[in-house]
Short mmCIF file of C-alpha atoms in Angstrom, two decimals:
data_model
loop_
_atom_site.label_atom_id
_atom_site.label_comp_id
_atom_site.label_asym_id
_atom_site.label_seq_id
_atom_site.Cartn_x
_atom_site.Cartn_y
_atom_site.Cartn_z
CA PHE S 1 35.66 -31.03 35.92
CA PHE S 2 35.97 -28.81 32.87
CA PHE S 3 34.80 -31.64 30.62
CA SER S 4 31.75 -32.34 32.77
CA THR S 5 30.71 -28.66 32.70
CA LYS S 6 31.06 -28.79 28.93
CA THR S 7 28.66 -31.69 28.61
CA SER S 8 26.17 -30.07 30.95
CA MET S 9 26.42 -26.88 28.87
CA ALA S 10 25.72 -28.94 25.76
CA GLU S 11 22.71 -30.50 27.45
CA LEU S 12 21.50 -27.06 28.44
CA ALA S 13 21.99 -25.83 24.91
CA THR S 14 19.77 -28.52 23.44
CA GLU S 15 16.44 -26.91 24.23
CA VAL S 16 15.58 -23.27 24.21
CA LYS S 17 12.60 -22.40 26.39
CA LEU S 18 10.89 -19.04 26.55
CA PHE S 19 11.65 -17.46 29.96
CA GLY S 20 13.37 -20.80 30.70
CA LYS S 21 9.95 -22.32 31.17
CA TRP S 22 7.75 -22.57 28.07
CA THR S 23 8.78 -25.04 25.43
CA TYR S 24 8.63 -24.38 21.70
CA GLU S 25 8.00 -28.05 20.93
CA ASN S 26 4.57 -28.91 19.46
CA VAL S 27 3.76 -25.23 19.00
CA GLU S 28 2.36 -24.88 15.52
CA VAL S 29 0.89 -22.19 13.30
CA ASN S 30 -2.33 -23.67 11.99
CA ASP S 31 -2.91 -21.09 9.27
CA ASN S 32 -0.98 -21.66 6.04
CA ALA S 33 -1.18 -18.03 4.98
CA LEU S 34 0.40 -16.75 8.19
CA ARG S 35 3.08 -19.44 8.54
CA ASP S 36 5.82 -17.25 7.08
CA TYR S 37 4.79 -14.21 9.11
CA ILE S 38 4.47 -15.64 12.62
CA THR S 39 8.03 -16.46 13.63
CA VAL S 40 8.19 -19.20 16.24
CA HIS S 41 10.59 -21.98 15.39
CA SER S 42 13.20 -20.29 13.23
CA LYS S 43 14.10 -17.92 16.07
CA ARG S 44 13.67 -19.56 19.44
CA VAL S 45 14.49 -17.12 22.20
CA PHE S 46 14.79 -17.26 25.98
CA LEU S 47 13.69 -13.66 26.34
CA PRO S 48 11.59 -11.47 24.02
CA HIS S 49 14.33 -8.86 24.16
CA SER S 50 16.76 -9.22 21.26
CA ALA S 51 17.66 -5.55 20.81
CA GLY S 52 17.45 -6.38 17.11
CA ARG S 53 16.86 -3.73 14.48
CA TRP S 54 13.70 -5.15 12.99
CA ASN S 55 12.58 -1.97 11.25
CA VAL S 56 15.63 -1.42 9.07
CA LYS S 57 14.16 -3.05 5.98
CA ARG S 58 10.63 -3.24 4.79
CA PHE S 59 9.45 -6.74 5.73
CA ARG S 60 12.17 -7.56 8.22
CA LYS S 61 9.78 -7.36 11.17
CA ALA S 62 8.11 -10.55 9.95
CA GLN S 63 11.28 -12.36 11.07
CA CYS S 64 11.01 -10.95 14.59
CA PRO S 65 9.85 -13.57 17.15
CA VAL S 66 6.11 -13.15 17.67
CA VAL S 67 6.51 -12.91 21.47
CA GLU S 68 8.92 -10.03 21.00
CA ARG S 69 6.50 -8.26 18.67
CA LEU S 70 3.81 -8.56 21.34
CA THR S 71 6.28 -7.14 23.87
CA ASN S 72 7.13 -4.21 21.62
CA SER S 73 3.47 -3.54 20.97
CA LEU S 74 2.88 -3.13 24.71
CA MET S 75 5.23 -0.15 24.83
CA MET S 76 2.71 2.38 23.61
CA HIS S 77 1.02 5.57 24.74
CA GLY S 78 3.81 8.02 25.49
CA ARG S 79 4.36 7.19 29.12
CA ASN S 80 5.34 3.60 28.29
CA ASN S 81 7.62 4.32 25.34
CA GLY S 82 10.94 2.51 25.49
CA LYS S 83 10.17 0.65 28.73
CA LYS S 84 10.95 -2.73 27.29
CA LEU S 85 11.93 -4.40 30.55
CA MET S 86 8.51 -3.51 31.91
CA ALA S 87 6.88 -4.96 28.79
CA VAL S 88 8.95 -8.15 29.07
CA ARG S 89 7.84 -8.54 32.68
CA ILE S 90 4.19 -8.04 31.69
CA VAL S 91 4.50 -10.73 28.99
CA GLN S 92 6.14 -13.09 31.47
CA HIS S 93 3.30 -12.67 33.96
CA THR S 94 0.75 -12.98 31.16
CA LEU S 95 2.12 -16.35 30.06
CA GLU S 96 2.04 -17.58 33.65
CA ILE S 97 -1.60 -16.51 34.04
CA ILE S 98 -2.59 -18.12 30.73
CA HIS S 99 -0.99 -21.38 31.83
CA LEU S 100 -2.80 -21.25 35.17
CA LEU S 101 -6.17 -20.53 33.56
CA THR S 102 -5.99 -22.94 30.60
CA GLY S 103 -3.32 -25.48 31.46
CA ALA S 104 -2.15 -25.23 27.85
CA ASN S 105 1.19 -24.04 26.51
CA PRO S 106 0.76 -20.24 26.58
CA LEU S 107 2.81 -19.91 23.38
CA GLN S 108 0.19 -21.91 21.51
CA VAL S 109 -2.60 -19.78 23.00
CA LEU S 110 -0.79 -16.62 21.88
CA ILE S 111 -0.32 -17.91 18.33
CA ASP S 112 -3.96 -19.03 18.05
CA ALA S 113 -5.04 -15.60 19.28
CA VAL S 114 -2.88 -13.84 16.67
CA ILE S 115 -4.22 -16.09 13.90
CA LYS S 116 -7.84 -15.47 14.87
CA SER S 117 -7.67 -11.75 15.57
CA GLY S 118 -6.43 -10.49 12.22
CA PRO S 119 -9.17 -9.29 9.85
CA ARG S 120 -9.13 -11.15 6.53
CA GLU S 121 -11.03 -8.50 4.62
CA ASP S 122 -10.95 -4.74 4.98
CA SER S 123 -12.31 -1.72 3.16
CA THR S 124 -10.23 1.00 1.60
CA ARG S 125 -11.13 4.41 0.27
CA VAL S 126 -11.43 4.52 -3.51
CA GLY S 127 -12.20 7.60 -5.53
CA SER S 128 -10.91 11.05 -6.31
CA GLY S 129 -12.23 14.55 -6.34
CA GLY S 130 -14.90 14.47 -3.71
CA THR S 131 -16.58 11.22 -4.73
CA ALA S 132 -15.19 8.65 -2.34
CA ARG S 133 -16.57 5.21 -1.71
CA ARG S 134 -15.30 2.26 0.23
CA GLN S 135 -14.09 -0.79 -1.66
CA ALA S 136 -13.58 -4.18 -0.02
CA VAL S 137 -10.06 -5.58 -0.33
CA ASP S 138 -8.28 -8.70 0.91
CA VAL S 139 -5.75 -8.16 3.67
CA SER S 140 -2.17 -9.32 3.18
CA PRO S 141 -0.88 -11.87 5.69
CA ILE S 142 1.71 -9.53 7.24
CA ARG S 143 -0.95 -6.89 7.86
CA ARG S 144 -3.21 -9.50 9.44
CA VAL S 145 -0.45 -10.34 11.92
CA ASN S 146 0.36 -6.66 12.52
CA GLN S 147 -3.26 -5.72 13.16
CA ALA S 148 -3.91 -8.78 15.31
CA ILE S 149 -0.99 -7.96 17.63
CA TYR S 150 -2.06 -4.32 17.74
CA PHE S 151 -5.71 -5.12 18.56
CA LEU S 152 -4.75 -7.63 21.27
CA THR S 153 -2.49 -5.19 23.12
CA GLN S 154 -4.89 -2.30 22.58
CA GLY S 155 -7.74 -4.32 24.06
CA ALA S 156 -5.65 -5.27 27.07
CA ARG S 157 -4.56 -1.67 27.57
CA LYS S 158 -8.13 -0.38 27.44
CA ALA S 159 -9.34 -3.08 29.83
CA ALA S 160 -6.57 -2.39 32.35
CA PHE S 161 -7.00 1.39 32.32
CA ARG S 162 -8.65 2.69 35.52
CA ASN S 163 -9.20 -0.88 36.64
CA ILE S 164 -8.00 -2.96 39.57
CA LYS S 165 -6.82 -5.69 37.20
CA THR S 166 -3.21 -5.58 36.12
CA ILE S 167 -2.31 -5.28 32.46
CA ALA S 168 -0.92 -8.83 32.59
CA GLU S 169 -4.29 -10.21 33.72
CA CYS S 170 -6.14 -8.25 31.06
CA LEU S 171 -3.73 -9.35 28.32
CA ALA S 172 -4.03 -12.97 29.45
CA LEU S 173 -7.84 -12.83 29.31
CA GLU S 174 -7.71 -11.07 25.96
CA LEU S 175 -5.43 -13.73 24.47
CA ILE S 176 -7.48 -16.61 25.88
CA ASN S 177 -10.77 -15.15 24.61
CA ALA S 178 -9.26 -14.36 21.22
CA SER S 179 -7.82 -17.85 20.85
CA LYS S 180 -11.33 -19.23 21.48
CA GLU S 181 -12.84 -16.62 19.12
CA SER S 182 -15.02 -15.43 21.98
CA PRO S 183 -16.95 -12.20 21.30
CA ASN S 184 -15.79 -10.93 24.72
CA SER S 185 -12.40 -10.26 23.16
CA TYR S 186 -11.76 -6.71 22.00
CA ALA S 187 -9.63 -7.96 19.11
CA ILE S 188 -12.31 -10.36 17.87
CA LYS S 189 -14.97 -7.62 18.13
CA ASN S 190 -12.80 -5.29 16.06
CA LYS S 191 -12.05 -7.95 13.49
CA ASP S 192 -15.75 -8.83 13.12
CA GLN S 193 -16.68 -5.18 12.72
CA ILE S 194 -14.01 -4.59 10.06
CA GLU S 195 -15.06 -7.69 8.14
CA ARG S 196 -18.74 -6.73 8.41
CA VAL S 197 -18.07 -3.27 6.98
CA ALA S 198 -15.93 -4.80 4.23
CA LYS S 199 -18.66 -7.29 3.34
CA SER S 200 -21.18 -4.49 2.91
CA ASN S 201 -18.76 -2.63 0.63
CA ARG S 202 -17.99 -5.46 -1.76
#
């Protein structure tokens, strides 16, 4: 009996699925620049709740699983601070909704959305002593990922506020639209605006 449980445990241990449901197989990051900053395969997790200290060193958060970063980004605006179990539940529902609406692997949809929502060019303030002008700069890959995750959750939060729709539904729609680069997505709108401003300041 003990031996048989061992083998079944080994079989169970072969594949890690997010929430026990979504597979990590065939999920790929199609942007070479962001491959090192969107962590999917090196840290496969069942739950986006590692209780890891990802902010101890400067670029350590790039190693945090991307689903967990999305979860952490949902815990914003004072009243939601620290409610990670709530955020995990929202992400779980979101992935279910994405799968129902698209039929695709929701992990892939999330990664495509993150790749497409990060602005590639931004403008910074250059100048001293009263004469300030904007100068266009390229955006580093880690900042593209950071901003993309921030815009996606911010868009979902704004859409769900004073609305019948749940935050999970809004986040699912936001991710689907962003992964298709649809202008209905808040994140894509923001990215386009930032890049437009940067282009005019070259």
